[in-house]
GROMACS .gro file of C-alpha atoms in nm:
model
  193
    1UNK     CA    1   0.000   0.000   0.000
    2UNK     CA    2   0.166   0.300  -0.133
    3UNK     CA    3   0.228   0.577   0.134
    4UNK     CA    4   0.005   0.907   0.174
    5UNK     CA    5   0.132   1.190  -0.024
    6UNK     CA    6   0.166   1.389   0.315
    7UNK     CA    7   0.365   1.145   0.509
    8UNK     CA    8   0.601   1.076   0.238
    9UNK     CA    9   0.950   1.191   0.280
   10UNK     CA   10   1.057   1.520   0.087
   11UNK     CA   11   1.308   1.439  -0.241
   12UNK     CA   12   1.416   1.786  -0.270
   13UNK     CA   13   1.634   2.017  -0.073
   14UNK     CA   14   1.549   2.418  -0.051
   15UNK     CA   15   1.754   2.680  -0.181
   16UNK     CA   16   1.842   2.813   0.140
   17UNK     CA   17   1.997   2.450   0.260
   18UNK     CA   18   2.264   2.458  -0.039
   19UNK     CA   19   2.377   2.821   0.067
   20UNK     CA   20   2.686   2.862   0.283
   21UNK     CA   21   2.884   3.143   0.372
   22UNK     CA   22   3.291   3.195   0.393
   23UNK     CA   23   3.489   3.424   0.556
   24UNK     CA   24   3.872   3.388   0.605
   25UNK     CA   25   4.166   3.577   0.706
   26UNK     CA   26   4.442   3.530   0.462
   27UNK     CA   27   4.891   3.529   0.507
   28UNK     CA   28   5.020   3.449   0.084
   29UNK     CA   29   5.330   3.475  -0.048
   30UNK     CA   30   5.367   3.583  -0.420
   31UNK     CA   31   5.694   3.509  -0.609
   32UNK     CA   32   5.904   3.819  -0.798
   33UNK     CA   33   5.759   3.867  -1.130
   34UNK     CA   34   6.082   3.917  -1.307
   35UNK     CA   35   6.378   3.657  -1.199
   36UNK     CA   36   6.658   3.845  -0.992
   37UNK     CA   37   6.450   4.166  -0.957
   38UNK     CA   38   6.266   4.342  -0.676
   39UNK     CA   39   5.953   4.152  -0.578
   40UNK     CA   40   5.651   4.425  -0.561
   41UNK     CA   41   5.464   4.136  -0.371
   42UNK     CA   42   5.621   3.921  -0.105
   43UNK     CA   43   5.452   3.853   0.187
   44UNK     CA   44   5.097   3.962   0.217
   45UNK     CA   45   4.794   3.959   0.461
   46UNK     CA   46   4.449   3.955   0.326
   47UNK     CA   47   4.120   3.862   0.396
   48UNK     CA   48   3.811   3.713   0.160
   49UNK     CA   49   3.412   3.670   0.171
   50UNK     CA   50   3.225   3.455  -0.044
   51UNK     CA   51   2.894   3.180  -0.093
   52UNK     CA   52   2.886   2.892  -0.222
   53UNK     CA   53   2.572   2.713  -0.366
   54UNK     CA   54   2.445   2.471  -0.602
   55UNK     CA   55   2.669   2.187  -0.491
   56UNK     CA   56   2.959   2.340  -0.493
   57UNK     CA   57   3.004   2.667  -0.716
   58UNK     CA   58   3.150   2.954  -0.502
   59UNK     CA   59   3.133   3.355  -0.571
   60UNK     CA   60   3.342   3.605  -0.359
   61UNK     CA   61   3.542   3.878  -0.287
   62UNK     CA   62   3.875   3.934  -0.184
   63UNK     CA   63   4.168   4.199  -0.040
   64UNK     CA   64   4.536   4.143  -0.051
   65UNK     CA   65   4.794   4.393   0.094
   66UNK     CA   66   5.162   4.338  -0.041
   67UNK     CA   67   5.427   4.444   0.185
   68UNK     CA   68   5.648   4.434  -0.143
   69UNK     CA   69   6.057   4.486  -0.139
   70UNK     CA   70   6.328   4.701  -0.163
   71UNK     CA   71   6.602   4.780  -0.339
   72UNK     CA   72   6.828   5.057  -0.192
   73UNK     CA   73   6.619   5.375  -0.194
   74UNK     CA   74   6.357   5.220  -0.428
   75UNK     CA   75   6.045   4.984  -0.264
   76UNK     CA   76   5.762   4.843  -0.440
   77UNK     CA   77   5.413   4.740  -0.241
   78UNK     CA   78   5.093   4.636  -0.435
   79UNK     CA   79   4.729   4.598  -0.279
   80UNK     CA   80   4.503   4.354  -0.467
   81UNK     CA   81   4.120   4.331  -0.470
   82UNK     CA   82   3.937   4.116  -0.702
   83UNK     CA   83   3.670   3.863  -0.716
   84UNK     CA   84   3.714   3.492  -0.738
   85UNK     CA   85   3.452   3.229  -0.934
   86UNK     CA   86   3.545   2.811  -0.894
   87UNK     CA   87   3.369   2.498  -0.824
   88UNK     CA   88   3.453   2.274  -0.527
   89UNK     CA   89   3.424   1.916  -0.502
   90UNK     CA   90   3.335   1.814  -0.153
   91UNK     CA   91   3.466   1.483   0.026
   92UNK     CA   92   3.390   1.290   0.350
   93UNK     CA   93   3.750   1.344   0.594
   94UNK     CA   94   3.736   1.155   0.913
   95UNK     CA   95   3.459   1.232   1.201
   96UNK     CA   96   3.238   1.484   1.088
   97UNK     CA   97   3.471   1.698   0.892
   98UNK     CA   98   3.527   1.729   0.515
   99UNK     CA   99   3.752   1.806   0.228
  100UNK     CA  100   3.714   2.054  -0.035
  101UNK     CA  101   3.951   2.116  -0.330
  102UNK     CA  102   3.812   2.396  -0.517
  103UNK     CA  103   3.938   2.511  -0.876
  104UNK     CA  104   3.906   2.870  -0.907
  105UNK     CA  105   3.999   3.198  -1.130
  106UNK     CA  106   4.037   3.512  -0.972
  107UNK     CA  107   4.031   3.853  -1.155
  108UNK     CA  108   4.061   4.237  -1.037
  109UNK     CA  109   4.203   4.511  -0.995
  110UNK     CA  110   4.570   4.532  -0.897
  111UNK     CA  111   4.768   4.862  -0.756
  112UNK     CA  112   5.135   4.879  -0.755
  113UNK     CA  113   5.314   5.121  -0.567
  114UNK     CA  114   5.673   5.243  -0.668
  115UNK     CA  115   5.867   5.447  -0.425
  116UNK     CA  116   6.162   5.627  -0.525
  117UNK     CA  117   6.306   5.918  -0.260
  118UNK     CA  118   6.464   6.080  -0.573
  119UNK     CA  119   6.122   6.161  -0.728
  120UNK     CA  120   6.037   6.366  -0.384
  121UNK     CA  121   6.057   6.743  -0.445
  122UNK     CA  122   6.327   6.982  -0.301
  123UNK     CA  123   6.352   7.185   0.000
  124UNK     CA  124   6.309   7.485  -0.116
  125UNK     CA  125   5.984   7.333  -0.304
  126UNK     CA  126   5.874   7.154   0.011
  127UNK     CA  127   5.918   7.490   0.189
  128UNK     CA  128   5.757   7.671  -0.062
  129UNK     CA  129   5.404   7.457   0.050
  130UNK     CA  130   5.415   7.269  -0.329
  131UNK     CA  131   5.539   6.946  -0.293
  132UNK     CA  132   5.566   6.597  -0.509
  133UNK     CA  133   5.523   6.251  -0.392
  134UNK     CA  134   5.786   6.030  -0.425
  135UNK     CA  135   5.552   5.727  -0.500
  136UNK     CA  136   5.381   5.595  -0.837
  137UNK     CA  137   5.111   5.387  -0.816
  138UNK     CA  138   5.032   5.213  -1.117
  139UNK     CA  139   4.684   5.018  -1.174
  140UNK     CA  140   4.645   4.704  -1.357
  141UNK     CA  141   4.419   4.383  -1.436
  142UNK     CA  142   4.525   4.097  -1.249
  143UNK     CA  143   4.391   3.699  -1.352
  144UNK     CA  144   4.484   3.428  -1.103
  145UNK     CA  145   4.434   3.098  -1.169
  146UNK     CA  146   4.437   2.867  -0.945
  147UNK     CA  147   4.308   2.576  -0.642
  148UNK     CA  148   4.226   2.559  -0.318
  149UNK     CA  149   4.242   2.272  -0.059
  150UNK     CA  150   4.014   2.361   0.218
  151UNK     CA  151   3.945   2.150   0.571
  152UNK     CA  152   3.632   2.192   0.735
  153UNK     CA  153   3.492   2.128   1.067
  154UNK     CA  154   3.219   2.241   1.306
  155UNK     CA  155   3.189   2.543   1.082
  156UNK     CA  156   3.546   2.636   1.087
  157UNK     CA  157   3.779   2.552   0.821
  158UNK     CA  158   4.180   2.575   0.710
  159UNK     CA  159   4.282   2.586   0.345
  160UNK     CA  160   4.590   2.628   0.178
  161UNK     CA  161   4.580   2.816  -0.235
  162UNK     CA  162   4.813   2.755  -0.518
  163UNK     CA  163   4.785   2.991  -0.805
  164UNK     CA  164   4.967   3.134  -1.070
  165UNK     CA  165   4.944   3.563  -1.135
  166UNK     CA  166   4.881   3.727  -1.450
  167UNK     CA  167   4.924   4.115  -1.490
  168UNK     CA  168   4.894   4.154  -1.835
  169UNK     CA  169   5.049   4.499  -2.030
  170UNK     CA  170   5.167   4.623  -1.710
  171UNK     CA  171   5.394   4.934  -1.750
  172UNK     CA  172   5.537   5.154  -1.497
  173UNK     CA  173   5.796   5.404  -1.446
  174UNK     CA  174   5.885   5.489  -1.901
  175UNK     CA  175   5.974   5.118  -1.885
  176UNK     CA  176   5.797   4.870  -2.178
  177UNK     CA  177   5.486   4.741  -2.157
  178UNK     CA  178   5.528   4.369  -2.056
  179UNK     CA  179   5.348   4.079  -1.874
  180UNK     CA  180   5.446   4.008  -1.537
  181UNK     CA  181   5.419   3.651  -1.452
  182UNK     CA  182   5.389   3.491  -1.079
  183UNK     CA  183   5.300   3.191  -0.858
  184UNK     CA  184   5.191   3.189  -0.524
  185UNK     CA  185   5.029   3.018  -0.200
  186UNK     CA  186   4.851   3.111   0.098
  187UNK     CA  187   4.746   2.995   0.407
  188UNK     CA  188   4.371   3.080   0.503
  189UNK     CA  189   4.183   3.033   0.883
  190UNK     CA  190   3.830   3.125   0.836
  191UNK     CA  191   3.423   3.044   0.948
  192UNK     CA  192   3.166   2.870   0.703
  193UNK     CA  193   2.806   2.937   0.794
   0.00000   0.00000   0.00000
């Protein structure tokens, strides 16, 4: 005897039950974009926000600030913001926890800042109340590829990125237009919801 339509179980799962939330504090490291030069990236600390749904596609945001290097008198710092779009495949760890690895492509807007003490203006400029700044910042696209291995539990996770960067026709300073290429990893402590 089949089973009344209102006691029979529900086959479907709501909208709202596929929806999670992310938020994670962020430590990277990019490498220099030109071999033997002054990396503009370095270390970093960052942060990101994003939702996932559907399974597993994810949409967020994200803020990375450089500390950069120096050479000399000359440093370079860059500050990133962007978005990021993937799709993560979810796994059974051990206990109640799981595994994510999450292909991804990030894209935004990158700021590189060029500081050079000889650019500054002169005392009797400076005293004058005119003045120069002795930075450049240039703006750029940035595209950054990449995965991310992510270990949840109890609504708290760890995950660790690989990616390669892209700033393509980046040019700076009179020097040629050129594409800087990078890799880079970072650690990430964060809250799902």
């Amino acid at each position: 005897m089949p089973i009344p339509y209102e006691a029979q179980p529900a086959t479907t799962t709501s909208v709202e039950e596929n929806v999670a939330w992310e938020i994670a504090g962020q430590a990277a490291y990019v490498t220099p974009p030109i071999r033997g030069g002054t990396n503009p990236f370095g270390a970093g600390i960052g942060a990101r926000a994003g939702v996932t749904w559907g399974g597993g596609w994810y949409l967020g945001g994200t803020f990375t600030y450089f500390l950069g290097g120096k050479d000399v008198d000359v440093s370079y710092r860059a500050i990133f913001y962007g978005i990021d779009f993937g799709y993560g495949f979810r796994f059974p760890a051990f206990g109640s926890s799981t595994f994510t690895l999450r292909p991804k492509i990030g894209a935004g807007d990158a700021v590189v800042y060029y500081t050079d003490p000889s650019l500054a203006a002169d005392v009797v400029t400076s005293a004058s109340g005119s003045s120069t700044s002795d930075t450049i910042s240039v703006n750029n696209l940035y595209v950054q590829p990449g995965v991310t291995a992510m270990l949840e539990a109890a609504g708290h996770f760890v995950a660790v990125d690989a990616s390669a960067l892209m700033l393509p026709g980046i040019a700076y300073g009179g020097a040629d237009v050129t594409t800087w290429l990078s890799y880079g990893v970072q650690g990430e402590l964060g809250f799902r919801f």
